[in-house]
PDB file of C-alpha atoms and ligand atoms in Angstrom:
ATOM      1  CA  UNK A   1       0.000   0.000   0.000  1.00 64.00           C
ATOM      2  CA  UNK A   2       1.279   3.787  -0.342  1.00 94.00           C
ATOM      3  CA  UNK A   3       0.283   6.821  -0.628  1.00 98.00           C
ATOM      4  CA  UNK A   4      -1.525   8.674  -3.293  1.00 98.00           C
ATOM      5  CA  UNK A   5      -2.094  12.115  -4.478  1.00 98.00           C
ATOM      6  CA  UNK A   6      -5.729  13.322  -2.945  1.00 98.00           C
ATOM      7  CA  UNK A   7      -7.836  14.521  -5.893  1.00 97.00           C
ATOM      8  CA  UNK A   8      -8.906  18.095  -5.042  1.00 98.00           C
ATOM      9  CA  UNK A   9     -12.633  18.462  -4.435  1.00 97.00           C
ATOM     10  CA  UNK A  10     -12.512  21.856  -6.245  1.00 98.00           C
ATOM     11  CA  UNK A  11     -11.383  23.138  -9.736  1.00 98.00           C
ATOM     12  CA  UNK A  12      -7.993  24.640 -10.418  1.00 98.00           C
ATOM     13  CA  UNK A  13      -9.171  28.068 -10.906  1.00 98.00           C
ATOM     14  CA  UNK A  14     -12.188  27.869  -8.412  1.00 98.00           C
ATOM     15  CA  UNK A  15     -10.193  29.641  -5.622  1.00 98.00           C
ATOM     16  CA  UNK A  16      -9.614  32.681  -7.857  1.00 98.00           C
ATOM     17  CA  UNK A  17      -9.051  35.518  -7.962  1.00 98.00           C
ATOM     18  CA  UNK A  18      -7.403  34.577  -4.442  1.00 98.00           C
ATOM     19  CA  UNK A  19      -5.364  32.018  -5.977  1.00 98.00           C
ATOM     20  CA  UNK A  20      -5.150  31.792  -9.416  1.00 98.00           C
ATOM     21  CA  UNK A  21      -5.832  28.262 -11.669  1.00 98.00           C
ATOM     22  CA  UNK A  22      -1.617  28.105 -13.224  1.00 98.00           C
ATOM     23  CA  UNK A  23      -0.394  27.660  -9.027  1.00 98.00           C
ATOM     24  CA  UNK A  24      -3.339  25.216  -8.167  1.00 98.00           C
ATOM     25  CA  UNK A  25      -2.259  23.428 -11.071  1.00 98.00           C
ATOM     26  CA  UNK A  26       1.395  22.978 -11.097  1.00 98.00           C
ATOM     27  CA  UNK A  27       0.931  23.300  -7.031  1.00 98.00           C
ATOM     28  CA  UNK A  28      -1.226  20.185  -7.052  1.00 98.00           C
ATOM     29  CA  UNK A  29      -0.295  18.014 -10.337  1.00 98.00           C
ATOM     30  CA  UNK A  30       3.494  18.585  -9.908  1.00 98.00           C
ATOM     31  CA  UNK A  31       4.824  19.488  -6.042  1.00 98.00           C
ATOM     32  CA  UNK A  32       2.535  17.744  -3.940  1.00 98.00           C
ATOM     33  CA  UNK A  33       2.521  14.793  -6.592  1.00 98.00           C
ATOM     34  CA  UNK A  34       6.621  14.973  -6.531  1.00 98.00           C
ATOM     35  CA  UNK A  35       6.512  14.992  -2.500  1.00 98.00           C
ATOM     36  CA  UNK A  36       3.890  11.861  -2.781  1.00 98.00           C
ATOM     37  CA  UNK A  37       6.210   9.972  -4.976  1.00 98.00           C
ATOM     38  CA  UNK A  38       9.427  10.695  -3.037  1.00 98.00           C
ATOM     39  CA  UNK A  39       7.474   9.819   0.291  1.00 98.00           C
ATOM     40  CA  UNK A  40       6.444   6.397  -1.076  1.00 98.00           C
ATOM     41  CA  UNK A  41       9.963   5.866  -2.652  1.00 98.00           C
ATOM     42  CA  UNK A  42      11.750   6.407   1.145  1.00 98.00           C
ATOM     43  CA  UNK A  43       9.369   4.191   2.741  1.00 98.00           C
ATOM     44  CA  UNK A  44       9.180   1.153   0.654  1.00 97.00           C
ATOM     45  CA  UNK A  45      10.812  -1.892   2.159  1.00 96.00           C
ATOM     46  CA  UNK A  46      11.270   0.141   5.797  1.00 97.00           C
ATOM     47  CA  UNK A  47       9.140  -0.607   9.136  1.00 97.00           C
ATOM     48  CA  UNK A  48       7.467   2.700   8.095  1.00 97.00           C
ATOM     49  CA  UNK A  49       5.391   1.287   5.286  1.00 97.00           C
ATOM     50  CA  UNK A  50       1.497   0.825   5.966  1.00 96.00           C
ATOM     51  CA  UNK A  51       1.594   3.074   9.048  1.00 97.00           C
ATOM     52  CA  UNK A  52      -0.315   6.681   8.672  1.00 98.00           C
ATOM     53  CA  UNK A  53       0.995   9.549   7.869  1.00 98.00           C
ATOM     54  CA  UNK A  54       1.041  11.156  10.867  1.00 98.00           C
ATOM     55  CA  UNK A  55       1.974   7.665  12.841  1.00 98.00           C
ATOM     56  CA  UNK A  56       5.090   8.173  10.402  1.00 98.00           C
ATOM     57  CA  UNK A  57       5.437  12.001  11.063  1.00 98.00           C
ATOM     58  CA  UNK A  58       5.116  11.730  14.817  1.00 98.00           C
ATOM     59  CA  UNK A  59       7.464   9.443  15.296  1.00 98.00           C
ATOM     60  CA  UNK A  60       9.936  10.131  12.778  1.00 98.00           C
ATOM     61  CA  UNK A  61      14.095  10.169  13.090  1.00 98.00           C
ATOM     62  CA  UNK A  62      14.366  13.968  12.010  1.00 98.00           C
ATOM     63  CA  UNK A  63      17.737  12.621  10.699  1.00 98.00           C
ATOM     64  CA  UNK A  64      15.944  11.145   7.857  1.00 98.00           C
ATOM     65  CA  UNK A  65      16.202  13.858   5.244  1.00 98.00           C
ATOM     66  CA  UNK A  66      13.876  12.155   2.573  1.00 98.00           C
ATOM     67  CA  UNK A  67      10.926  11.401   4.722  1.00 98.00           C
ATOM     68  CA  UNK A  68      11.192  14.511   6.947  1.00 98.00           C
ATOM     69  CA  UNK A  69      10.676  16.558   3.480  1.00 98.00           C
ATOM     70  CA  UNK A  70       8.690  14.493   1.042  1.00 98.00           C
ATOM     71  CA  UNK A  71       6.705  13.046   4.420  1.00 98.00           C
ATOM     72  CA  UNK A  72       6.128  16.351   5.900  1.00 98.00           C
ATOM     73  CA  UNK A  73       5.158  17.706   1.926  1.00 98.00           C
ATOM     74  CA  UNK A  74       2.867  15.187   1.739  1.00 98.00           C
ATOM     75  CA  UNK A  75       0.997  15.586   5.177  1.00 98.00           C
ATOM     76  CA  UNK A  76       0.714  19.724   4.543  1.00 98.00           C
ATOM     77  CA  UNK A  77      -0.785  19.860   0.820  1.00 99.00           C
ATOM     78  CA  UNK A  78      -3.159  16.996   1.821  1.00 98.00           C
ATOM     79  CA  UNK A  79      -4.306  19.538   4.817  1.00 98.00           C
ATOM     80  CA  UNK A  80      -3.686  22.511   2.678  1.00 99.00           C
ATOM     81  CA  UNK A  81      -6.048  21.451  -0.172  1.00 98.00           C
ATOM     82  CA  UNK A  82      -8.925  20.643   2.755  1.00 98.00           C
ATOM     83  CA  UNK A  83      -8.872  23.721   4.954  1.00 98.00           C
ATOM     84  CA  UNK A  84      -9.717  25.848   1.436  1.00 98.00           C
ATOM     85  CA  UNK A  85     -12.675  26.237  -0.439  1.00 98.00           C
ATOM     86  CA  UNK A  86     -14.350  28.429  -2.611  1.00 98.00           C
ATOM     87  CA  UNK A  87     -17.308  28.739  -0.738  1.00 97.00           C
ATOM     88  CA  UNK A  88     -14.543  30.096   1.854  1.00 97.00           C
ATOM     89  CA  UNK A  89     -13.914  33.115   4.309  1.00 97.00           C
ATOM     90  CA  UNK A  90     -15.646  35.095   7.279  1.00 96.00           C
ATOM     91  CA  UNK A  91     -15.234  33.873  10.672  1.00 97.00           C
ATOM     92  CA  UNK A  92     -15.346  30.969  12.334  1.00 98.00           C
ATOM     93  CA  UNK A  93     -18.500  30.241  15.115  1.00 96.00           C
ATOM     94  CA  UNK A  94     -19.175  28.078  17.489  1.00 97.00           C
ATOM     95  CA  UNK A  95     -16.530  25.829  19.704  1.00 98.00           C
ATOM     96  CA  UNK A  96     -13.901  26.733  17.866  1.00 98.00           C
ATOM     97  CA  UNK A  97     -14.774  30.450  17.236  1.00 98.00           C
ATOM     98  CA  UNK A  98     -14.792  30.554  21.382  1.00 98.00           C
ATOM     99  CA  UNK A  99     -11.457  28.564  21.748  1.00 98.00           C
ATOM    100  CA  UNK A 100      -9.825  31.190  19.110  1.00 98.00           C
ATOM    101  CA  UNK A 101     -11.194  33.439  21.654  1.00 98.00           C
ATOM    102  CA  UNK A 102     -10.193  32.053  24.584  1.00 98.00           C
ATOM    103  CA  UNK A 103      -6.923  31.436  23.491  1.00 98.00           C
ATOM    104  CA  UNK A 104      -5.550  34.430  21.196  1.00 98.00           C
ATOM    105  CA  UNK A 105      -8.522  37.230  23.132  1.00 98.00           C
ATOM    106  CA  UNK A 106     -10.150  37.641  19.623  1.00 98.00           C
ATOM    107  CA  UNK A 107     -10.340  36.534  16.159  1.00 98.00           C
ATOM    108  CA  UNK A 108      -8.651  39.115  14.899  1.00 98.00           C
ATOM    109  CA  UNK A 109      -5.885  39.112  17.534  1.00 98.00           C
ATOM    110  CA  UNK A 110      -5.426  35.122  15.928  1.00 98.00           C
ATOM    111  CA  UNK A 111      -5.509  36.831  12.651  1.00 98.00           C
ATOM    112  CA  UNK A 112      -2.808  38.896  13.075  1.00 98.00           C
ATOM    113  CA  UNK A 113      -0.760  36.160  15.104  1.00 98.00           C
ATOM    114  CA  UNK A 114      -1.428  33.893  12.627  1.00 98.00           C
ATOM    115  CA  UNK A 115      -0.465  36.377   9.448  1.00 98.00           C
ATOM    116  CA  UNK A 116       2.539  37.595  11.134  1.00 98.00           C
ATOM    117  CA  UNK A 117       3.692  33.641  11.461  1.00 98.00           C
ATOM    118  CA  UNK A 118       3.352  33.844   7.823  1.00 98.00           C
ATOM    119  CA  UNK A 119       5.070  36.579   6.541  1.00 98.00           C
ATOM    120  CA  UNK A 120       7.934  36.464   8.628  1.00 98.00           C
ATOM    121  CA  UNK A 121       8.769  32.752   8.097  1.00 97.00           C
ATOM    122  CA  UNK A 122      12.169  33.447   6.743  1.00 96.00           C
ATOM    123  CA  UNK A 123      12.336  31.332   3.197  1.00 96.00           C
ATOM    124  CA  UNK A 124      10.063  28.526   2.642  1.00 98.00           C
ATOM    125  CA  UNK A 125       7.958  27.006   4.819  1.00 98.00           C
ATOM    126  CA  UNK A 126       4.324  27.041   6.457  1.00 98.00           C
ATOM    127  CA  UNK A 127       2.109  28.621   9.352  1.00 98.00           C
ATOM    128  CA  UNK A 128      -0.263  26.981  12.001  1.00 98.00           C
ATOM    129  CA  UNK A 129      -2.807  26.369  13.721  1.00 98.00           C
ATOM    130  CA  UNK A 130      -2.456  23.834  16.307  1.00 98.00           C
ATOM    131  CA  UNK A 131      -4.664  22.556  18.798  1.00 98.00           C
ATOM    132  CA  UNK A 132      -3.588  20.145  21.656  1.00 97.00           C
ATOM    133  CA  UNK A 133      -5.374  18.455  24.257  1.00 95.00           C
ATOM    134  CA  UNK A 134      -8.125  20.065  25.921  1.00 95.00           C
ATOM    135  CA  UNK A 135      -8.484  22.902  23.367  1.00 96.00           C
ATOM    136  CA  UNK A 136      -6.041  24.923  23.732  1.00 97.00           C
ATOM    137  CA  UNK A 137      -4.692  26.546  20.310  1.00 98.00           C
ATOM    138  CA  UNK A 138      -1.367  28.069  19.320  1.00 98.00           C
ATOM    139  CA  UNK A 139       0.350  29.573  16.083  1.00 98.00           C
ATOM    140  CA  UNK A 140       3.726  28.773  14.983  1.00 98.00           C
ATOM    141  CA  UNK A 141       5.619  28.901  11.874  1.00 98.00           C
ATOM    142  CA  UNK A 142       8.068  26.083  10.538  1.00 98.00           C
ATOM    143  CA  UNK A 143      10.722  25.887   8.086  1.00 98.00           C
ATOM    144  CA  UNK A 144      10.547  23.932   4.655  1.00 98.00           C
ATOM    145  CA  UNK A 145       8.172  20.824   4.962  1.00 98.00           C
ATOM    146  CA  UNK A 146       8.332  20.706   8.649  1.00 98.00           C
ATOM    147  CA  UNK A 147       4.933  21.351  10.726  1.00 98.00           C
ATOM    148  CA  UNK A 148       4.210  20.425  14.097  1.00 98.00           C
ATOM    149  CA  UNK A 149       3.379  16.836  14.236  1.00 98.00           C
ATOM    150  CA  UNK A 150       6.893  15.905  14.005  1.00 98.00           C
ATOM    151  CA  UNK A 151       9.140  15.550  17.390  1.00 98.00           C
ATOM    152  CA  UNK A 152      10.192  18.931  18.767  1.00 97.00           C
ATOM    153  CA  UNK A 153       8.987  21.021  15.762  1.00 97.00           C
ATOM    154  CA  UNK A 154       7.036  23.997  16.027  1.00 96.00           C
ATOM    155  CA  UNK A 155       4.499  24.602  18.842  1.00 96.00           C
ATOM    156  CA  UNK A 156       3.443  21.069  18.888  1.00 95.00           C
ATOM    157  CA  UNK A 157       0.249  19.947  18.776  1.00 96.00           C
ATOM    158  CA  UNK A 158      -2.411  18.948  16.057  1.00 98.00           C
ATOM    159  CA  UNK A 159      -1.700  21.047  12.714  1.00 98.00           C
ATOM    160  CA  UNK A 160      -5.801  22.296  12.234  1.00 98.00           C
ATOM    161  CA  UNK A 161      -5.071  24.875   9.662  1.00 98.00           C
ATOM    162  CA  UNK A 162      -2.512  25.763   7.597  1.00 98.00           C
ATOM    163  CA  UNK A 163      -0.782  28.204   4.521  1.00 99.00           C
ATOM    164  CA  UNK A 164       2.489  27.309   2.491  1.00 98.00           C
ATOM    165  CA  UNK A 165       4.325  30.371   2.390  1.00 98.00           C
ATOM    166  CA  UNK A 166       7.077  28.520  -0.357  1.00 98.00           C
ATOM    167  CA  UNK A 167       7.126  30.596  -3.521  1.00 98.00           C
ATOM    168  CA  UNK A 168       5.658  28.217  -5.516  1.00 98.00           C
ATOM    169  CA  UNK A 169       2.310  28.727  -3.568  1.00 98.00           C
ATOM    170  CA  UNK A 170       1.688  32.387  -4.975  1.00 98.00           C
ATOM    171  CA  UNK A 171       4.887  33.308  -6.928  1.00 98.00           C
ATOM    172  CA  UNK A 172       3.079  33.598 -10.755  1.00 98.00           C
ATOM    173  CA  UNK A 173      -0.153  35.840  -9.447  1.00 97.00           C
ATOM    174  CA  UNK A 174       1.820  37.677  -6.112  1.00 98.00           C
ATOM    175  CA  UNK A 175       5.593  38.261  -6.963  1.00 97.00           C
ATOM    176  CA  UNK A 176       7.224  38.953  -4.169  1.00 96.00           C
ATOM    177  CA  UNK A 177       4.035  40.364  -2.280  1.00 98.00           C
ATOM    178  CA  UNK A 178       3.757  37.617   0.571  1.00 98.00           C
ATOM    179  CA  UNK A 179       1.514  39.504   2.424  1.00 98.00           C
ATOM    180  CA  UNK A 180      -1.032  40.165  -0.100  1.00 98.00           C
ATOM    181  CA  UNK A 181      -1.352  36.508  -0.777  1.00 98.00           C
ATOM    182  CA  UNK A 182      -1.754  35.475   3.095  1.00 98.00           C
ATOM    183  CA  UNK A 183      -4.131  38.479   3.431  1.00 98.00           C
ATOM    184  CA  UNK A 184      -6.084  36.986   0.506  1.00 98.00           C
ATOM    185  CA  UNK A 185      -5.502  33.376   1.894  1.00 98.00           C
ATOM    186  CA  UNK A 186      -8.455  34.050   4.537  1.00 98.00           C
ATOM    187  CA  UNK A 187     -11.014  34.438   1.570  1.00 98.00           C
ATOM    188  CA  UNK A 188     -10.902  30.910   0.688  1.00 98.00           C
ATOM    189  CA  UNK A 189     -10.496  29.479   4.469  1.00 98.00           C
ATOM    190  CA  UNK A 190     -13.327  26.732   4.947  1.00 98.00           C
ATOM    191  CA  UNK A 191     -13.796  27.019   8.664  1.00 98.00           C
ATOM    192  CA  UNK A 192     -16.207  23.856   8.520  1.00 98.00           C
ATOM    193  CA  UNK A 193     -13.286  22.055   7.889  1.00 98.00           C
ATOM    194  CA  UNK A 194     -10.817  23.703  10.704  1.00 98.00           C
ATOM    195  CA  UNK A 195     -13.901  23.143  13.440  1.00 98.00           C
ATOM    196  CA  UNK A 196     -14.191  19.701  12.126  1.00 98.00           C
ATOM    197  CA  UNK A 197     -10.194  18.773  12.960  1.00 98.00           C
ATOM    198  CA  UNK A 198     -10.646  21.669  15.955  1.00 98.00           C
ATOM    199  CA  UNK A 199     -13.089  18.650  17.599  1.00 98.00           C
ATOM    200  CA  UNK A 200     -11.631  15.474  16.384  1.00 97.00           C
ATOM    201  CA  UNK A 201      -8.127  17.187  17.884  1.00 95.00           C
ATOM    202  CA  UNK A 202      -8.679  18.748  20.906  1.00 95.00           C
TER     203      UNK A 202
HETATM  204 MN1   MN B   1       3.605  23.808  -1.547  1.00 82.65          MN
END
């Protein structure tokens, strides 16, 4: 058994004019397909085959180059694909709205938290949300295809939402205007699906 590329349950240029149809594309058909191969080539034949991704993330030997980056790839774009939608945006409600609350003082205090993560990740890499036991939520940014599932990375925790800040994520429509594309990131966020990992990880 190994892994395979999810399909995406939207078109290429339904997140637009956010994100345009070109970077879903190549995004989806060529880097998160290239980290799925990779991932499946470093595990075949090791004890690491037929566990889960995250059973494989969580209890990986950072040491292990391959996995670490074509693991960790593979676990972020399958999250990354999920926590966006077209039918995106606004606020969150309910438990999670009040745990954002509880935990940051407001939504937009997480907002900025969350957007600073992301623009001031230094290179490529991703920012979080994380939830761990009992509710409790945090933001963190990580470098490359790191995120917070693996041992000592990040601030730990259950990745519930995140944005690739790599280049190749908004480089064709955004240039070299980071913040515009992370500002324009929470217009496709599908908060149905962050409450729905919120629960299942808290
Ligand atoms: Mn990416």
């Amino acid at each position: 058994m190994s892994f395979e590329l999810p399909a995406l349950k939207y078109a290429f240029n339904a997140l637009e004019p956010n994100i345009d149809a070109r970077t879903m594309e190549i995004h989806h058909g060529k880097h998160h397909a290239g980290y799925t191969n990779n991932l499946n080539a470093a595990i075949e034949g090791t004890a690491m085959a037929g566990k889960s991704i995250e059973a494989i993330l969580e209890n990986l030997d950072m040491n292990n180059k391959a996995v670490r980056n074509n693991g960790g790839g593979y676990y972020n774009h399958c999250l990354f694909w999920e926590v966006m939608s077209p039918n995106g945006g606004g606020n969150p409600s309910g438990a999670l709205a009040k745990a954002i609350d509880d935990s940051f003082g407001s939504f937009d205090a997480f907002k900025e938290k969350f957007s600073n993560a992301a623009k001031t990740q230094f290179g490529s890499g991703w920012a979080w949300l994380c939830v761990h036991k009992g509710g409790k939520l945090d933001v963190c940014g990580t470098p490359n295809q790191d995120n917070p599932l693996m041992p000592g990375i990040g601030c730990g925790g259950t990745p519930i939402l995140g944005i690739d800040v790599w280049e190749h994520a908004y480089y064709l429509n955004y240039q070299n205007r980071r913040p515009d594309y992370v500002s324009s990131f929470f217009n496709v966020i599908n908060w149905n699906e962050v409450a729905s990992r919120f629960e299942a990880g808290k």
